[in-house]
mmCIF file of C-alpha atoms in Angstrom:
data_model
loop_
_atom_site.group_PDB
_atom_site.id
_atom_site.type_symbol
_atom_site.label_atom_id
_atom_site.label_comp_id
_atom_site.label_asym_id
_atom_site.label_seq_id
_atom_site.Cartn_x
_atom_site.Cartn_y
_atom_site.Cartn_z
ATOM 1 C CA MET A 1 -18.405 -73.357 26.825
ATOM 2 C CA PHE A 2 -21.524 -70.695 27.421
ATOM 3 C CA ASN A 3 -20.932 -71.395 31.175
ATOM 4 C CA TYR A 4 -17.544 -69.789 31.561
ATOM 5 C CA LYS A 5 -17.698 -66.376 33.090
ATOM 6 C CA ASP A 6 -14.431 -64.119 33.435
ATOM 7 C CA GLN A 7 -16.562 -61.157 34.568
ATOM 8 C CA PHE A 8 -18.633 -60.957 37.622
ATOM 9 C CA VAL A 9 -20.616 -57.923 38.523
ATOM 10 C CA LEU A 10 -21.701 -57.342 42.149
ATOM 11 C CA ASN A 11 -23.386 -54.386 44.278
ATOM 12 C CA VAL A 12 -22.001 -53.897 47.378
ATOM 13 C CA ALA A 13 -22.770 -51.793 50.257
ATOM 14 C CA SER A 14 -21.006 -51.132 53.358
ATOM 15 C CA GLY A 15 -23.078 -50.760 56.711
ATOM 16 C CA ASP A 16 -24.426 -47.632 58.099
ATOM 17 C CA GLY A 17 -23.029 -46.340 61.447
ATOM 18 C CA GLY A 18 -25.183 -46.217 64.457
ATOM 19 C CA ASP A 19 -26.750 -42.981 65.892
ATOM 20 C CA GLY A 20 -25.627 -41.714 68.927
ATOM 21 C CA ALA A 21 -28.003 -41.496 72.273
ATOM 22 C CA VAL A 22 -29.155 -38.780 74.206
ATOM 23 C CA SER A 23 -29.474 -40.278 77.684
ATOM 24 C CA PHE A 24 -29.095 -38.385 81.327
ATOM 25 C CA TYR A 25 -27.966 -40.094 84.391
ATOM 26 C CA ARG A 26 -30.511 -39.604 87.331
ATOM 27 C CA THR A 27 -30.801 -41.321 90.833
ATOM 28 C CA LYS A 28 -32.600 -40.186 94.116
ATOM 29 C CA LYS A 29 -29.265 -39.209 95.661
ATOM 30 C CA ASN A 30 -28.392 -37.228 92.198
ATOM 31 C CA PRO A 31 -31.640 -36.251 90.467
ATOM 32 C CA ARG A 32 -29.441 -33.427 88.309
ATOM 33 C CA GLY A 33 -27.191 -35.967 87.177
ATOM 34 C CA GLY A 34 -25.179 -35.538 83.703
ATOM 35 C CA PRO A 35 -25.672 -36.902 80.242
ATOM 36 C CA ASP A 36 -24.521 -40.284 79.569
ATOM 37 C CA GLY A 37 -25.468 -41.228 75.875
ATOM 38 C CA GLY A 38 -23.023 -43.458 74.381
ATOM 39 C CA ASP A 39 -21.857 -43.222 70.805
ATOM 40 C CA GLY A 40 -23.072 -45.144 68.037
ATOM 41 C CA ALA A 41 -20.985 -48.168 66.436
ATOM 42 C CA LYS A 42 -19.110 -48.258 62.951
ATOM 43 C CA GLY A 43 -21.305 -50.239 60.271
ATOM 44 C CA GLY A 44 -19.649 -53.092 58.844
ATOM 45 C CA SER A 45 -17.187 -53.034 55.904
ATOM 46 C CA ILE A 46 -17.166 -55.082 52.777
ATOM 47 C CA ILE A 47 -13.903 -56.496 52.501
ATOM 48 C CA PHE A 48 -12.471 -58.423 49.357
ATOM 49 C CA THR A 49 -9.555 -60.550 49.788
ATOM 50 C CA SER A 50 -7.397 -62.951 47.536
ATOM 51 C CA SER A 51 -7.209 -66.797 47.922
ATOM 52 C CA ASN A 52 -5.757 -69.313 45.844
ATOM 53 C CA GLU A 53 -8.379 -71.737 46.702
ATOM 54 C CA LEU A 54 -10.640 -70.543 44.295
ATOM 55 C CA SER A 55 -10.237 -70.793 40.478
ATOM 56 C CA GLY A 56 -13.298 -68.974 39.329
ATOM 57 C CA PHE A 57 -16.470 -66.885 40.176
ATOM 58 C CA GLU A 58 -18.628 -70.405 40.558
ATOM 59 C CA HIS A 59 -18.623 -69.413 44.261
ATOM 60 C CA PHE A 60 -20.881 -66.565 43.669
ATOM 61 C CA LYS A 61 -23.478 -68.613 42.173
ATOM 62 C CA ASN A 62 -26.635 -65.989 41.828
ATOM 63 C CA ILE A 63 -25.569 -63.870 44.742
ATOM 64 C CA LYS A 64 -25.124 -60.341 43.282
ATOM 65 C CA LYS A 65 -25.577 -58.262 46.347
ATOM 66 C CA TYR A 66 -23.827 -57.940 49.195
ATOM 67 C CA LYS A 67 -24.731 -55.437 52.135
ATOM 68 C CA ALA A 68 -22.902 -55.186 55.621
ATOM 69 C CA GLY A 69 -24.199 -55.001 58.689
ATOM 70 C CA SER A 70 -25.088 -51.451 60.390
ATOM 71 C CA GLY A 71 -23.425 -50.272 63.614
ATOM 72 C CA GLY A 72 -25.851 -50.337 66.565
ATOM 73 C CA LYS A 73 -27.043 -47.217 68.149
ATOM 74 C CA GLY A 74 -25.549 -45.819 71.237
ATOM 75 C CA ALA A 75 -27.183 -46.697 74.648
ATOM 76 C CA LYS A 76 -27.369 -44.765 78.358
ATOM 77 C CA GLN A 77 -24.528 -45.229 80.985
ATOM 78 C CA LEU A 78 -22.109 -44.436 77.959
ATOM 79 C CA LYS A 79 -22.763 -48.073 76.274
ATOM 80 C CA SER A 80 -21.449 -47.949 72.837
ATOM 81 C CA GLY A 81 -23.382 -49.741 70.190
ATOM 82 C CA LYS A 82 -22.404 -53.006 68.268
ATOM 83 C CA THR A 83 -19.930 -52.770 65.509
ATOM 84 C CA GLY A 84 -21.663 -53.814 62.458
ATOM 85 C CA LYS A 85 -20.811 -57.152 60.763
ATOM 86 C CA ASN A 86 -18.205 -57.319 58.176
ATOM 87 C CA ILE A 87 -18.823 -59.025 54.848
ATOM 88 C CA ILE A 88 -16.004 -60.988 53.570
ATOM 89 C CA ILE A 89 -15.763 -61.716 49.689
ATOM 90 C CA LYS A 90 -12.923 -63.950 48.477
ATOM 91 C CA LEU A 91 -11.733 -63.506 45.039
ATOM 92 C CA PRO A 92 -9.270 -66.119 42.608
ATOM 93 C CA LEU A 93 -5.698 -64.945 42.401
ATOM 94 C CA GLY A 94 -5.654 -62.928 39.117
ATOM 95 C CA THR A 95 -8.877 -61.208 40.095
ATOM 96 C CA LEU A 96 -9.387 -57.276 38.904
ATOM 97 C CA VAL A 97 -11.446 -55.110 40.763
ATOM 98 C CA ARG A 98 -13.002 -52.481 38.540
ATOM 99 C CA ASN A 99 -15.354 -49.518 39.685
ATOM 100 C CA SER A 100 -18.676 -48.895 37.173
ATOM 101 C CA GLN A 101 -16.527 -46.560 35.124
ATOM 102 C CA GLY A 102 -13.701 -49.864 34.512
ATOM 103 C CA GLU A 103 -11.169 -48.314 36.258
ATOM 104 C CA ILE A 104 -9.115 -50.632 38.289
ATOM 105 C CA LEU A 105 -9.199 -50.448 42.043
ATOM 106 C CA LYS A 106 -7.427 -53.682 42.856
ATOM 107 C CA ASP A 107 -5.131 -56.129 40.916
ATOM 108 C CA PHE A 108 -5.167 -59.333 43.341
ATOM 109 C CA ALA A 109 -2.097 -60.754 41.879
ATOM 110 C CA VAL A 110 -1.039 -61.838 45.431
ATOM 111 C CA GLU A 111 -2.548 -64.183 47.924
ATOM 112 C CA LYS A 112 -4.378 -62.741 51.029
ATOM 113 C CA GLU A 113 -4.196 -59.148 49.809
ATOM 114 C CA GLU A 114 -7.272 -56.995 51.100
ATOM 115 C CA LEU A 115 -9.513 -53.896 49.706
ATOM 116 C CA PHE A 116 -11.954 -52.505 52.041
ATOM 117 C CA LEU A 117 -15.032 -50.644 51.347
ATOM 118 C CA GLU A 118 -15.405 -48.949 54.871
ATOM 119 C CA GLY A 119 -18.514 -48.495 56.933
ATOM 120 C CA GLY A 120 -20.085 -45.708 57.966
ATOM 121 C CA THR A 121 -18.551 -44.272 61.331
ATOM 122 C CA GLY A 122 -20.872 -44.025 64.251
ATOM 123 C CA GLY A 123 -22.324 -40.752 65.723
ATOM 124 C CA ARG A 124 -21.227 -39.238 69.045
ATOM 125 C CA GLY A 125 -23.770 -39.527 71.976
ATOM 126 C CA ASN A 126 -24.869 -36.445 74.120
ATOM 127 C CA ALA A 127 -22.269 -37.172 76.772
ATOM 128 C CA PHE A 128 -19.426 -36.232 74.279
ATOM 129 C CA PHE A 129 -20.896 -32.719 73.843
ATOM 130 C CA LYS A 130 -21.047 -31.675 77.480
ATOM 131 C CA SER A 131 -18.917 -28.807 78.237
ATOM 132 C CA SER A 132 -18.537 -26.279 80.801
ATOM 133 C CA LEU A 133 -21.392 -24.031 79.169
ATOM 134 C CA ASN A 134 -23.415 -26.632 78.612
ATOM 135 C CA GLN A 135 -23.929 -29.034 81.267
ATOM 136 C CA ALA A 136 -27.122 -30.974 79.919
ATOM 137 C CA PRO A 137 -26.684 -31.124 76.199
ATOM 138 C CA ARG A 138 -29.367 -32.671 74.216
ATOM 139 C CA LYS A 139 -27.262 -32.923 71.268
ATOM 140 C CA PHE A 140 -26.049 -36.160 69.326
ATOM 141 C CA GLN A 141 -24.821 -37.120 66.028
ATOM 142 C CA LYS A 142 -26.314 -39.609 63.493
ATOM 143 C CA GLY A 143 -24.422 -42.430 61.932
ATOM 144 C CA LYS A 144 -22.806 -41.593 58.774
ATOM 145 C CA LYS A 145 -24.256 -43.911 55.994
ATOM 146 C CA GLY A 146 -22.309 -46.911 54.353
ATOM 147 C CA LYS A 147 -21.412 -46.734 50.861
ATOM 148 C CA SER A 148 -22.473 -48.480 47.751
ATOM 149 C CA GLN A 149 -20.871 -49.399 44.833
ATOM 150 C CA LYS A 150 -21.021 -51.382 41.644
ATOM 151 C CA ILE A 151 -18.145 -53.470 41.501
ATOM 152 C CA ILE A 152 -17.039 -55.636 38.256
ATOM 153 C CA LEU A 153 -14.628 -58.422 39.009
ATOM 154 C CA GLU A 154 -12.493 -59.737 35.872
ATOM 155 C CA LEU A 155 -10.499 -62.635 36.039
ATOM 156 C CA LYS A 156 -7.200 -62.619 34.147
ATOM 157 C CA PRO A 157 -5.309 -65.755 35.599
ATOM 158 C CA LEU A 158 -1.642 -65.862 36.696
ATOM 159 C CA VAL A 159 0.009 -67.582 33.446
ATOM 160 C CA ASP A 160 3.171 -67.644 31.951
ATOM 161 C CA VAL A 161 2.329 -69.422 28.769
ATOM 162 C CA ALA A 162 -1.219 -69.399 26.900
ATOM 163 C CA ILE A 163 -1.955 -71.783 24.111
ATOM 164 C CA ILE A 164 -3.971 -70.260 21.483
ATOM 165 C CA GLY A 165 -5.334 -71.458 17.747
ATOM 166 C CA LYS A 166 -8.095 -72.720 16.008
ATOM 167 C CA VAL A 167 -9.991 -75.820 17.197
ATOM 168 C CA ASN A 168 -8.269 -79.355 16.737
ATOM 169 C CA THR A 169 -4.887 -78.110 16.703
ATOM 170 C CA GLY A 170 -3.260 -80.439 19.231
ATOM 171 C CA LYS A 171 -3.757 -77.759 21.849
ATOM 172 C CA SER A 172 -5.060 -80.151 24.959
ATOM 173 C CA SER A 173 -2.893 -83.116 23.863
ATOM 174 C CA PHE A 174 -0.163 -80.759 24.291
ATOM 175 C CA PHE A 175 -1.278 -79.333 27.507
ATOM 176 C CA ASN A 176 -1.798 -82.970 28.949
ATOM 177 C CA LEU A 177 1.665 -84.153 27.739
ATOM 178 C CA VAL A 178 3.541 -81.130 29.527
ATOM 179 C CA THR A 179 1.113 -80.595 32.530
ATOM 180 C CA LYS A 180 0.522 -82.214 35.341
ATOM 181 C CA ALA A 181 -3.346 -81.298 34.656
ATOM 182 C CA GLN A 182 -5.664 -82.983 32.315
ATOM 183 C CA SER A 183 -7.966 -81.841 30.061
ATOM 184 C CA LYS A 184 -10.450 -83.410 27.821
ATOM 185 C CA VAL A 185 -9.449 -84.860 24.048
ATOM 186 C CA ALA A 186 -11.630 -85.949 21.071
ATOM 187 C CA VAL A 187 -11.552 -85.541 17.413
ATOM 188 C CA TYR A 188 -14.872 -83.426 17.293
ATOM 189 C CA PRO A 189 -14.562 -79.565 17.708
ATOM 190 C CA TYR A 190 -14.982 -77.957 20.836
ATOM 191 C CA THR A 191 -13.761 -80.264 23.081
ATOM 192 C CA THR A 192 -12.139 -77.807 25.445
ATOM 193 C CA LEU A 193 -14.938 -75.711 26.788
ATOM 194 C CA VAL A 194 -13.229 -73.780 29.402
ATOM 195 C CA PRO A 195 -9.681 -72.505 30.081
ATOM 196 C CA HIS A 196 -7.489 -75.341 31.844
ATOM 197 C CA ILE A 197 -4.386 -74.260 33.747
ATOM 198 C CA GLY A 198 -1.414 -76.607 34.674
ATOM 199 C CA GLN A 199 2.039 -76.428 36.075
ATOM 200 C CA LEU A 200 4.560 -77.327 33.272
ATOM 201 C CA LYS A 201 6.475 -80.387 34.225
ATOM 202 C CA SER A 202 10.329 -80.973 33.864
ATOM 203 C CA MET A 203 11.166 -76.972 34.507
ATOM 204 C CA SER A 204 13.821 -75.875 36.825
ATOM 205 C CA HIS A 205 11.165 -73.365 38.165
ATOM 206 C CA GLN A 206 7.174 -73.278 38.658
ATOM 207 C CA TYR A 207 5.969 -71.915 35.624
ATOM 208 C CA PHE A 208 1.879 -72.308 34.556
ATOM 209 C CA LEU A 209 0.707 -72.996 31.021
ATOM 210 C CA MET A 210 -3.378 -72.155 29.800
ATOM 211 C CA ASP A 211 -5.151 -74.136 27.478
ATOM 212 C CA ILE A 212 -7.973 -72.032 26.044
ATOM 213 C CA PRO A 213 -10.697 -73.261 24.017
ATOM 214 C CA GLY A 214 -10.007 -72.674 20.030
ATOM 215 C CA LEU A 215 -10.770 -69.517 18.690
ATOM 216 C CA GLU A 216 -12.610 -68.725 15.485
ATOM 217 C CA LYS A 217 -13.291 -65.637 13.225
ATOM 218 C CA GLY A 218 -15.392 -63.327 15.426
ATOM 219 C CA ALA A 219 -13.526 -64.032 18.710
ATOM 220 C CA SER A 220 -12.929 -60.616 19.561
ATOM 221 C CA LYS A 221 -16.727 -60.239 18.935
ATOM 222 C CA ASN A 222 -17.152 -62.732 21.406
ATOM 223 C CA ILE A 223 -18.325 -65.400 19.154
ATOM 224 C CA PHE A 224 -18.050 -68.777 20.745
ATOM 225 C CA LYS A 225 -17.217 -66.748 23.858
ATOM 226 C CA GLY A 226 -14.114 -66.056 22.288
ATOM 227 C CA LEU A 227 -14.033 -62.534 23.847
ATOM 228 C CA SER A 228 -13.790 -63.801 27.390
ATOM 229 C CA PHE A 229 -11.128 -66.170 26.587
ATOM 230 C CA LEU A 230 -8.736 -63.394 24.575
ATOM 231 C CA ARG A 231 -9.485 -61.614 28.050
ATOM 232 C CA SER A 232 -8.203 -64.152 29.917
ATOM 233 C CA ILE A 233 -4.825 -64.554 28.398
ATOM 234 C CA GLN A 234 -3.845 -60.794 28.935
ATOM 235 C CA ARG A 235 -1.414 -61.785 31.480
ATOM 236 C CA SER A 236 0.447 -64.461 29.726
ATOM 237 C CA LYS A 237 4.083 -63.792 28.981
ATOM 238 C CA ILE A 238 4.357 -66.268 25.770
ATOM 239 C CA LEU A 239 1.911 -67.290 23.288
ATOM 240 C CA LEU A 240 1.866 -70.580 21.801
ATOM 241 C CA HIS A 241 -0.285 -70.199 18.352
ATOM 242 C CA PHE A 242 -0.847 -74.007 17.321
ATOM 243 C CA ILE A 243 -1.357 -74.736 13.511
ATOM 244 C CA ASP A 244 -2.794 -77.779 12.201
ATOM 245 C CA ALA A 245 -0.229 -79.055 9.499
ATOM 246 C CA LEU A 246 -2.661 -80.921 7.970
ATOM 247 C CA SER A 247 -4.922 -78.133 7.377
ATOM 248 C CA ASN A 248 -5.759 -76.968 3.695
ATOM 249 C CA THR A 249 -5.128 -73.709 4.757
ATOM 250 C CA PRO A 250 -2.559 -73.428 7.452
ATOM 251 C CA LEU A 251 -1.554 -70.059 6.665
ATOM 252 C CA GLU A 252 -5.081 -68.688 6.506
ATOM 253 C CA ASP A 253 -5.625 -70.045 9.851
ATOM 254 C CA LEU A 254 -2.795 -68.486 11.128
ATOM 255 C CA LEU A 255 -3.607 -64.895 9.814
ATOM 256 C CA GLU A 256 -7.347 -65.468 10.836
ATOM 257 C CA ILE A 257 -6.248 -65.743 14.537
ATOM 258 C CA TYR A 258 -3.887 -63.249 14.117
ATOM 259 C CA GLU A 259 -6.350 -60.720 13.049
ATOM 260 C CA GLU A 260 -8.532 -61.388 15.824
ATOM 261 C CA LEU A 261 -5.849 -60.619 18.359
ATOM 262 C CA LYS A 262 -5.374 -57.454 16.284
ATOM 263 C CA ALA A 263 -8.801 -56.586 16.521
ATOM 264 C CA PHE A 264 -9.107 -57.118 20.298
ATOM 265 C CA ASP A 265 -6.046 -55.038 21.181
ATOM 266 C CA LYS A 266 -7.680 -52.289 19.055
ATOM 267 C CA LYS A 267 -10.681 -52.255 20.937
ATOM 268 C CA TYR A 268 -9.847 -53.632 24.261
ATOM 269 C CA SER A 269 -6.147 -52.954 25.431
ATOM 270 C CA GLU A 270 -5.108 -50.705 28.044
ATOM 271 C CA PHE A 271 -1.831 -49.267 29.508
ATOM 272 C CA TYR A 272 -1.969 -52.453 32.340
ATOM 273 C CA PHE A 273 -1.255 -55.508 30.187
ATOM 274 C CA GLN A 274 1.005 -55.765 27.007
ATOM 275 C CA LYS A 275 -0.998 -56.036 24.008
ATOM 276 C CA LEU A 276 -1.733 -59.679 22.867
ATOM 277 C CA GLN A 277 -0.335 -58.881 19.041
ATOM 278 C CA LYS A 278 2.984 -57.565 20.899
ATOM 279 C CA LYS A 279 3.559 -60.470 23.195
ATOM 280 C CA THR A 280 6.376 -63.157 22.201
ATOM 281 C CA CYS A 281 4.508 -65.405 19.890
ATOM 282 C CA PHE A 282 5.788 -68.908 19.268
ATOM 283 C CA TYR A 283 3.856 -70.394 16.194
ATOM 284 C CA VAL A 284 3.989 -74.328 16.476
ATOM 285 C CA LEU A 285 3.196 -76.237 13.522
ATOM 286 C CA THR A 286 1.340 -79.575 14.683
ATOM 287 C CA LYS A 287 0.674 -83.370 13.786
ATOM 288 C CA ILE A 288 3.837 -83.088 11.400
ATOM 289 C CA ASP A 289 4.152 -87.084 11.964
ATOM 290 C CA GLU A 290 0.997 -87.111 9.658
ATOM 291 C CA LEU A 291 2.290 -85.138 6.889
ATOM 292 C CA SER A 292 3.070 -87.115 3.771
ATOM 293 C CA SER A 293 6.634 -85.715 2.787
ATOM 294 C CA LYS A 294 9.329 -82.981 4.150
ATOM 295 C CA LYS A 295 8.735 -81.236 1.401
ATOM 296 C CA ASN A 296 5.090 -80.487 2.339
ATOM 297 C CA LEU A 297 6.345 -79.306 5.981
ATOM 298 C CA ASP A 298 8.904 -77.005 4.498
ATOM 299 C CA ASP A 299 6.799 -75.525 1.630
ATOM 300 C CA ILE A 300 4.209 -74.429 5.124
ATOM 301 C CA LEU A 301 7.046 -73.137 6.857
ATOM 302 C CA GLN A 302 8.492 -70.898 3.958
ATOM 303 C CA LYS A 303 5.012 -69.384 3.785
ATOM 304 C CA ILE A 304 4.885 -68.352 7.475
ATOM 305 C CA LYS A 305 6.408 -64.903 7.822
ATOM 306 C CA ILE A 306 7.693 -64.254 11.174
ATOM 307 C CA LYS A 307 8.335 -60.862 13.032
ATOM 308 C CA LYS A 308 11.159 -59.906 15.688
ATOM 309 C CA ASN A 309 8.870 -61.421 18.849
ATOM 310 C CA GLN A 310 8.219 -64.480 16.768
ATOM 311 C CA LYS A 311 9.454 -68.058 16.230
ATOM 312 C CA ILE A 312 8.188 -71.095 14.439
ATOM 313 C CA PHE A 313 8.690 -74.571 15.892
ATOM 314 C CA THR A 314 7.332 -77.993 14.586
ATOM 315 C CA LEU A 315 5.729 -80.568 16.814
ATOM 316 C CA SER A 316 4.429 -84.272 16.872
ATOM 317 C CA ASN A 317 2.397 -84.727 20.038
ATOM 318 C CA LYS A 318 2.409 -88.640 19.481
ATOM 319 C CA THR A 319 6.367 -88.803 18.528
ATOM 320 C CA LYS A 320 7.156 -86.030 20.684
ATOM 321 C CA LYS A 321 9.386 -84.638 17.861
ATOM 322 C CA GLY A 322 10.110 -81.179 18.466
ATOM 323 C CA LEU A 323 8.963 -81.007 22.115
ATOM 324 C CA LYS A 324 12.327 -80.650 23.932
ATOM 325 C CA LYS A 325 13.216 -77.754 21.731
ATOM 326 C CA LEU A 326 9.923 -75.921 21.857
ATOM 327 C CA LEU A 327 9.805 -76.481 25.840
ATOM 328 C CA SER A 328 13.593 -75.281 26.334
ATOM 329 C CA HIS A 329 12.860 -72.005 24.284
ATOM 330 C CA VAL A 330 9.932 -71.427 26.570
ATOM 331 C CA GLU A 331 11.783 -71.922 29.824
ATOM 332 C CA ASN A 332 14.578 -69.654 28.448
ATOM 333 C CA LEU A 333 11.924 -66.749 28.188
ATOM 334 C CA CYS A 334 10.052 -67.660 31.548
ATOM 335 C CA VAL A 335 13.212 -67.210 33.280
ATOM 336 C CA SER A 336 14.282 -63.767 31.334
#
């Protein structure tokens, strides 16, 4: 769990432009030849580009600084310098690029988009400054310096539906049941250590579901990496809030998670994303096949008060009771 990173900080610098050259063309036949100092070349750029081949920031490893190549200096015989080498930085789809103040510079929501930090321009050589009044200029320009910037990368996966809830509520079992992906399932806490994304099966269109690790009290303060997981579901259209019907305190479990969503929204929400507590939320009461009676189920359902953007569903991952109804409502909302 503690190796998961939804944010990564990079220091990047584009290349410096090359200086222009001061040179004069002279031969035996032409001892008073004119200026022939060439221009300096442009420095290399930092190029961010989105790729669907990546799922996280693991490829950065311990590299936190990137510097593009500097442009070459101009030379005699009007030769320009060699352009500085670009640095291409690939990012997973769903990455937000922010500056050090947290302002969004680019949202990589589409594959093969690009963001440039341009290199410095090259300086002019003395040949550029030749004029009728100055036949032998010694003037030249220095290349412009490149730009340095602290960049904050933040991954917000492109998913339609996100499963939230406390640990051991059947989230991973449901995820494996309805997607083409697989996540670990066991009876002990924290079997899901990182978010898992899978494509929903048996849908008329392509929709993606994300299963995040179980949330606990203090998640919005980053207890058990909860803050990272809450940030990762900000793009989702629908929240499936799983509640264990066998819990001794199902209503308290629900309210505990809701309070974490509320606390997150209060501190971290921004206009770019809909608030978590404002998203359409389906409360999914799980493990209903293990309840001793229908009366126990009805008692729980009556205690859950729903708002306009909320619905309640019951589900058994074992018998698949309630599955079809839940998925039908999910698809109807994804389409709209």
